[in-house]
Short mmCIF file of C-alpha atoms in Angstrom, two decimals:
data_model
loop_
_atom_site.label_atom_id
_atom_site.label_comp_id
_atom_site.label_asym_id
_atom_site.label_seq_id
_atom_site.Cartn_x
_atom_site.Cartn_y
_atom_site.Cartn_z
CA UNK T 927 115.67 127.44 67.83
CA UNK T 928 115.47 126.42 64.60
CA UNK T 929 113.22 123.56 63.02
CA UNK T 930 114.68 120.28 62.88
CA UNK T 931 113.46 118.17 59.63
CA UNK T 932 112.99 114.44 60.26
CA UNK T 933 113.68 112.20 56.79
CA UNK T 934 111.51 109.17 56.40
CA UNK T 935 112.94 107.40 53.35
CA UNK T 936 110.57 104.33 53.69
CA UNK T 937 107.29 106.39 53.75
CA UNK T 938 106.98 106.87 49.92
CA UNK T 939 108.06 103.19 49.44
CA UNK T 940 105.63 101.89 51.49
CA UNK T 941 102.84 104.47 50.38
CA UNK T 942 103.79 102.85 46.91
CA UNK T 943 103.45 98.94 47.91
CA UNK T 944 99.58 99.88 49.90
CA UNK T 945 98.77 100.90 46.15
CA UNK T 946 99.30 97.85 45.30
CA UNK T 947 96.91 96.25 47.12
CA UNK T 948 94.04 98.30 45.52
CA UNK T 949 91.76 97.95 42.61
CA UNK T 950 93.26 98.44 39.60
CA UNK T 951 90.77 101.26 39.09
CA UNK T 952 91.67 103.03 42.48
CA UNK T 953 95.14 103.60 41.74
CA UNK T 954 96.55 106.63 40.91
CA UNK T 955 97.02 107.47 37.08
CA UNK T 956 95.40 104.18 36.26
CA UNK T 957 93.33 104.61 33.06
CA UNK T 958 89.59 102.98 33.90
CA UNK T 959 87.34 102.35 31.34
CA UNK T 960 83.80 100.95 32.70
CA UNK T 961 82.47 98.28 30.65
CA UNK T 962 78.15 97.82 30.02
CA UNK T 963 77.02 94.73 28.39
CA UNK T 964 73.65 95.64 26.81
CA UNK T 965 72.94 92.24 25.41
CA UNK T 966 69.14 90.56 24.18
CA UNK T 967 65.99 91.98 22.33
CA UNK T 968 64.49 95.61 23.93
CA UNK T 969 61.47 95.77 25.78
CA UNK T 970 60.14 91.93 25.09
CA UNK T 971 59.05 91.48 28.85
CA UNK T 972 56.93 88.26 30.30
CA UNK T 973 56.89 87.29 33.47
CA UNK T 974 59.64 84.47 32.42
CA UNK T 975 61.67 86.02 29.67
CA UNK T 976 62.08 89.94 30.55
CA UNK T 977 63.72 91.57 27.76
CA UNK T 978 66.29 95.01 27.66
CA UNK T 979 64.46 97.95 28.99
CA UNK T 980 65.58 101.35 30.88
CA UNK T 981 63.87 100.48 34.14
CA UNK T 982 66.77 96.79 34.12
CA UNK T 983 69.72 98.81 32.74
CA UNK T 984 69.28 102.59 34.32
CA UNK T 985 71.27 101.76 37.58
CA UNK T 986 74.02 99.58 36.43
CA UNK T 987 74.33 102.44 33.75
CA UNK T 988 74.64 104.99 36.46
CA UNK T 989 76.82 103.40 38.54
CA UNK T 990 79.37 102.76 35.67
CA UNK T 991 79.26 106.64 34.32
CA UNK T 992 80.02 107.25 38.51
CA UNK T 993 83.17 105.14 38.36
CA UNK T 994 86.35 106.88 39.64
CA UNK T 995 89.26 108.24 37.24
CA UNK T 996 86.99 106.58 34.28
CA UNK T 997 88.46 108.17 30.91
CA UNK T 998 85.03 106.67 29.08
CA UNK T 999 82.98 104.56 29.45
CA UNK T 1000 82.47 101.45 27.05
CA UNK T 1001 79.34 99.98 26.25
CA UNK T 1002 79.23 96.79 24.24
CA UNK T 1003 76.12 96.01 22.31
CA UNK T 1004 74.58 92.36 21.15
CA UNK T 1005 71.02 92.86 20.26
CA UNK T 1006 68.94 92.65 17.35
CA UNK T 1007 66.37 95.31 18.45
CA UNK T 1008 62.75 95.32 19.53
CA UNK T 1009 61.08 98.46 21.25
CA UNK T 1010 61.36 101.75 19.44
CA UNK T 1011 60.32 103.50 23.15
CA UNK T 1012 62.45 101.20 24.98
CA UNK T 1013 65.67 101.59 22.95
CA UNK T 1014 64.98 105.73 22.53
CA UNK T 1015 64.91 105.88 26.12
CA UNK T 1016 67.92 103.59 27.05
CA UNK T 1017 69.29 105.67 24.33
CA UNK T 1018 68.42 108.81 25.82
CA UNK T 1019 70.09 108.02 29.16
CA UNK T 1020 72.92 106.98 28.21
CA UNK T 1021 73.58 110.40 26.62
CA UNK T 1022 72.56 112.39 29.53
CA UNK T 1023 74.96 110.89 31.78
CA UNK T 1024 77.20 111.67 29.34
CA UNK T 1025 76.85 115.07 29.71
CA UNK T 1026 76.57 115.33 32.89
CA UNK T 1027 79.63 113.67 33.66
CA UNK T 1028 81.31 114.78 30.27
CA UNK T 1029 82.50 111.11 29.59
CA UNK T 1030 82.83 110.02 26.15
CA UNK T 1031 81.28 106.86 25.30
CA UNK T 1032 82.46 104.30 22.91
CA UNK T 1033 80.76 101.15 21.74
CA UNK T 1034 81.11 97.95 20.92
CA UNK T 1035 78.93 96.12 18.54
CA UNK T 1036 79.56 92.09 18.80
CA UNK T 1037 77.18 89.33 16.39
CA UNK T 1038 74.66 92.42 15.93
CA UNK T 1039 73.19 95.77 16.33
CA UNK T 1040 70.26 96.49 14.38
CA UNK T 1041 67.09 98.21 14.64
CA UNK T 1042 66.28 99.35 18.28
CA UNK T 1043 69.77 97.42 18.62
CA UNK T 1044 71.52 100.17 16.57
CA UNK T 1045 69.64 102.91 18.17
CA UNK T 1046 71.55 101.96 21.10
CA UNK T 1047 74.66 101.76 19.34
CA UNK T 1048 74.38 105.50 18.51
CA UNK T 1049 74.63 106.81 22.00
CA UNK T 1050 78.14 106.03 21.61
CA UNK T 1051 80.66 109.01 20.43
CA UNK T 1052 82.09 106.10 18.54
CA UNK T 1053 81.18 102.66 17.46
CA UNK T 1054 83.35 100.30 16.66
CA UNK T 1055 82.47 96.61 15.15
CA UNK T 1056 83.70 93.19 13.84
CA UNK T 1057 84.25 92.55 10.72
CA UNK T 1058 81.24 90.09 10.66
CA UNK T 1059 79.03 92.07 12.82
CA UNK T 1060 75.53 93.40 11.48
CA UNK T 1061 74.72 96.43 11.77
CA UNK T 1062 71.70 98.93 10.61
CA UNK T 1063 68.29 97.90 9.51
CA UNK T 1064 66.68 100.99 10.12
CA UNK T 1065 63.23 100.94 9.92
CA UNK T 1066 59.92 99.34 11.58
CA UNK T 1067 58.49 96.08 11.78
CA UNK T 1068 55.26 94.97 13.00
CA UNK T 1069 53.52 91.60 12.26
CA UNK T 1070 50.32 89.43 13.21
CA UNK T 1071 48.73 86.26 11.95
CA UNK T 1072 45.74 85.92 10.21
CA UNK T 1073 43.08 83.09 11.84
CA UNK T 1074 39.73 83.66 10.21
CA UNK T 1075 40.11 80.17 8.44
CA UNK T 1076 41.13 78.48 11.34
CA UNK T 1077 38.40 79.35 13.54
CA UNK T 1078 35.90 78.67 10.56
CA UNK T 1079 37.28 75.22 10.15
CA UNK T 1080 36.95 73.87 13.84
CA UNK T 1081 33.27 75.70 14.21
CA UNK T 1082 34.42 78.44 16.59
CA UNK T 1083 32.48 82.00 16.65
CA UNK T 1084 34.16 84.66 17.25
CA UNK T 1085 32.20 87.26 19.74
CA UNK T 1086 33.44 90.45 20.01
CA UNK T 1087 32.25 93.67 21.08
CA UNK T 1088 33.68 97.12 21.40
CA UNK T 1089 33.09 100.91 22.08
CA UNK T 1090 34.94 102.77 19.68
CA UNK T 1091 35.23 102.08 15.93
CA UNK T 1092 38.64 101.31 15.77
CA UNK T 1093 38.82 99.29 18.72
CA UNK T 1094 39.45 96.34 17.46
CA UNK T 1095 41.94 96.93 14.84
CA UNK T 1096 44.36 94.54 13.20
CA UNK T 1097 42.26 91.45 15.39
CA UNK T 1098 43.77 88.71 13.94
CA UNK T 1099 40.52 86.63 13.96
CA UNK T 1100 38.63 89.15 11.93
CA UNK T 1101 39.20 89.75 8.38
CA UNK T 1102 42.05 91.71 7.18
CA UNK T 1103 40.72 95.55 6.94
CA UNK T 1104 42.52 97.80 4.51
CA UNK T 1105 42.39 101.16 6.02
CA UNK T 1106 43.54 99.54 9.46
CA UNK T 1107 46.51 98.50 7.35
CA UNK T 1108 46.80 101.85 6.32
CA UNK T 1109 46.73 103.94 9.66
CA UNK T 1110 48.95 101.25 10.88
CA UNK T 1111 51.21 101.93 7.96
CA UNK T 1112 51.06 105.65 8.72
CA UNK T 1113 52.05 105.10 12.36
CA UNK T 1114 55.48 102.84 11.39
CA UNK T 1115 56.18 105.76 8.91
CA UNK T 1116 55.99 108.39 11.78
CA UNK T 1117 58.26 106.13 14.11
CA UNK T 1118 60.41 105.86 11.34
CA UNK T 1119 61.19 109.64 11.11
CA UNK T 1120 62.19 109.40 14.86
CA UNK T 1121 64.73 106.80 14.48
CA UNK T 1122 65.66 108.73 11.05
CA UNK T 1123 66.42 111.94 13.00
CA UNK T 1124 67.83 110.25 15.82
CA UNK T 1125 70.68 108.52 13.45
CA UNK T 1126 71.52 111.82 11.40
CA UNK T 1127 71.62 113.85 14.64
CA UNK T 1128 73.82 111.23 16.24
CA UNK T 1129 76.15 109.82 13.28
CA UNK T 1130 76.29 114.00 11.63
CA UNK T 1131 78.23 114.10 8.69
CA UNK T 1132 80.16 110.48 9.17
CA UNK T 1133 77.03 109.18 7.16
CA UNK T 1134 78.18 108.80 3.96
CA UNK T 1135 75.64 106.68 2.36
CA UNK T 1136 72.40 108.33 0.69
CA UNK T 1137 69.07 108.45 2.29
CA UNK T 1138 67.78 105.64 -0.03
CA UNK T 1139 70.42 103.32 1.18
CA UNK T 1140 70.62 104.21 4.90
CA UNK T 1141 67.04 103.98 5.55
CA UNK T 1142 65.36 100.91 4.06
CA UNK T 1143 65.95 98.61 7.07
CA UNK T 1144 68.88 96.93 4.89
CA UNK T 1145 71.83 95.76 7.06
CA UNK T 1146 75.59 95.03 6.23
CA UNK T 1147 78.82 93.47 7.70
CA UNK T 1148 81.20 95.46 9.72
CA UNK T 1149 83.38 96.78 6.45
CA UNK T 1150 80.67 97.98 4.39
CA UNK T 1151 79.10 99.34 7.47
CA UNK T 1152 82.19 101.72 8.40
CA UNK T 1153 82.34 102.96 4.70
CA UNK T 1154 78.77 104.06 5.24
CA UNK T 1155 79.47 105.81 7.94
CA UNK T 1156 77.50 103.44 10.38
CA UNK T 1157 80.39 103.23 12.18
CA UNK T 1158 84.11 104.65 13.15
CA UNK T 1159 86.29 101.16 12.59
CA UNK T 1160 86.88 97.50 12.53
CA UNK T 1161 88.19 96.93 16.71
CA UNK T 1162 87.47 95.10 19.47
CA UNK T 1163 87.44 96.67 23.00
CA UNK T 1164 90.53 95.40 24.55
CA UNK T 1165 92.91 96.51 21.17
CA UNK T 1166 90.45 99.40 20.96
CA UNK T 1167 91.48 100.77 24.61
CA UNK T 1168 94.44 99.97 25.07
CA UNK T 1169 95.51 101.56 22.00
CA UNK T 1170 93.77 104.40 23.24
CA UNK T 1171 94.57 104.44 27.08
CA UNK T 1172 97.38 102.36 27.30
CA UNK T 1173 98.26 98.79 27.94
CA UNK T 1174 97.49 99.41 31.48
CA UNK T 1175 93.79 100.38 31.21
CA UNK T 1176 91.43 98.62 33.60
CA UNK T 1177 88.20 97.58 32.14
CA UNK T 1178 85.76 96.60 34.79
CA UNK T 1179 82.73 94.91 33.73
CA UNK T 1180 79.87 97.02 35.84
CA UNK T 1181 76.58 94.63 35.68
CA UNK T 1182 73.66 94.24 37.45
CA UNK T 1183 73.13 92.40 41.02
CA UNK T 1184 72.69 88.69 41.06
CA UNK T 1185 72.00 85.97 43.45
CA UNK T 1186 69.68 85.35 46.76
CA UNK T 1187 71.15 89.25 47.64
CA UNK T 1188 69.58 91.00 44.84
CA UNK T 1189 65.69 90.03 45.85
CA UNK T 1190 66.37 91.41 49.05
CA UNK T 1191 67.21 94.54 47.00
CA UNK T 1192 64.87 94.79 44.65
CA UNK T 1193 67.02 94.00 42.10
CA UNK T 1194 65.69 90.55 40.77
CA UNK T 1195 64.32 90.38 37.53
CA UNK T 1196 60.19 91.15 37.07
CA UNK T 1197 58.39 88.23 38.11
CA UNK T 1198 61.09 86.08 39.30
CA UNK T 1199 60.30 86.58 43.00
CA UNK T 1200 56.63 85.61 42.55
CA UNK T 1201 56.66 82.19 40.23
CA UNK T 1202 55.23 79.08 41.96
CA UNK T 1203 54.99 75.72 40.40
CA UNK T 1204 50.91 76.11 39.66
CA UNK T 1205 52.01 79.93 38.42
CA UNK T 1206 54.95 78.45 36.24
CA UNK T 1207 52.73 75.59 34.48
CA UNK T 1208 50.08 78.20 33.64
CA UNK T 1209 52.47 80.73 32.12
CA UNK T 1210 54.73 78.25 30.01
CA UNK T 1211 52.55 79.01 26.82
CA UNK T 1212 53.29 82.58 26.76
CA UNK T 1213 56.96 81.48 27.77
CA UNK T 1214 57.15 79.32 24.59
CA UNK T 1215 55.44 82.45 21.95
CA UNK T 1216 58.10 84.59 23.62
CA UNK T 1217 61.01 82.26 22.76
CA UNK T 1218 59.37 81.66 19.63
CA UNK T 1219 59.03 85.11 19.37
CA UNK T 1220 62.81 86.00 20.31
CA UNK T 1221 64.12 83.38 18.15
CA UNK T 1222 62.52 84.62 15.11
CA UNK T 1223 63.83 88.57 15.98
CA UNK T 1224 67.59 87.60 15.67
CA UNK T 1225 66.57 85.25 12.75
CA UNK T 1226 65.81 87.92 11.13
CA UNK T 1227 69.72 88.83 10.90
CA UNK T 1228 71.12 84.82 10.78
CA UNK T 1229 71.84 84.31 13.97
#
């Protein structure tokens, strides 16, 4: 007896209209981009204000290099730098999950990405920017205040004592001490030759400016930026992608928990949990050096 073949004409039809009740991103030959926002200064963390560092953006980075059918992954970058360990590791992570889960990465750089800010940027395959963006200023900063006279004046002594000659280096009420100037010099010139390595090794032979240019912690607009070879184009994601992937791309946004939820999950910022009115009151000094702080960091580029 031979087999008897039963049609169902409505099966793929219906198949088709269940598709299109899921996620964008779950749909077959849909094009799915993750988007990261890695927005703020890097590694400038008080128990009010924490700042960008690997430990906040690790799983929200993992989870968007894990997203199904993704084509890339997108990372789009606002931040005017800060750590030099903080943004190397970010950095670092980003480009091992690249690897591992052979994605290519493309950024987006919005008002600014400069210093640790552009260290980030270079995890990307390519980076992409607005015309008035800023990007670059490679180099290191560090800075103190001197208050030897200010101490003198109100009839305070200072009392200080150490083990270890070098101890107290750089105290800002002591006198300024050249050859602690100097080994602090030598240290910004060694973290310098990091972030110089990590830029050539990243941006190869799309550099096109000269050492002497590149390196000085100058920073430029989007156009001049792309003809140094700081980055790939003048674009904005959604063009960008679409141009690339197709009208049709999805772009999820992939951020971090929020809400009552997250505590319960650990996932609440540092601090956050803890604060009570008496703890609040005592830390709103440190809260307003760390705005003042922040504020002066993206001053540093006008915005």
């Amino acid at each position: 007896m031979s087999e008897q073949r039963i049609d169902r004409p409505g099966l793929p039809g219906l198949f088709d209209r269940l598709e299109g009740w899921l996620p964008a991103r779950l749909r077959r030959g849909m094009a799915v981009v993750p988007v990261v926002r890695l927005s703020g200064v890097i590694g400038a963390v008080t128990p009010l204000r924490p700042g960008m560092t690997l430990a906040g953006v690790a799983k929200t980075l993992e989870k968007a290099f894990a997203t199904k059918n993704a084509r890339a992954v997108a990372l789009v970058i606002n931040s005017p730098g800060g750590s030099p360990v903080q943004s190397r590791q970010i950095y670092l992570r980003i480009r091992q999950l690249a690897h591992e889960k052979n994605l290519q990465v493309m950024v987006f750089v919005e008002d600014v990405a400069a210093s640790g800010g552009y260290m980030l940027a270079c995890a990307g395959d390519e980076i992409y920017c607005d015309p008035s963006s800023i990007l670059g200023s490679i180099g290191v900063v560090g800075g103190s205040f001197g208050m030897t006279e200010l101490i003198r004046k109100i009839g305070v002594e200072r009392r200080l004592y150490t083990a270890g000659e070098h101890k107290a280096m750089l105290d800002p009420f002591l006198p300024e001490n050249p050859d602690d100037v100097a080994r602090l010099k030598s240290i910004q010139r060694e973290i310098h030759a990091i972030f110089i390595d990590l830029v050539k090794k990243s941006r190869g032979t799309k550099l096109k400016g000269a050492d002497d240019v590149l390196f000085t912690g100058e920073y430029w607009a989007g156009d001049t930026s792309v003809s140094l070879g700081l980055a790939d184009g003048i674009g904005d994601l959604r063009s960008t992608l679409r141009a690339r992937f197709g009208d049709k791309v999805s772009t999820p946004v992939i951020a971090p928990a929020s809400g009552m939820l997250s505590g319960l999950f650990g996932r609440r910022a540092p601090g956050a949990g803890s604060l009570d009115i008496a703890g609040t009151a005592a830390g709103l000094p440190d809260e307003l050096i760390s705005a003042l702080e922040t504020r002066a960091i993206w001053s540093r580029f006008g915005f």
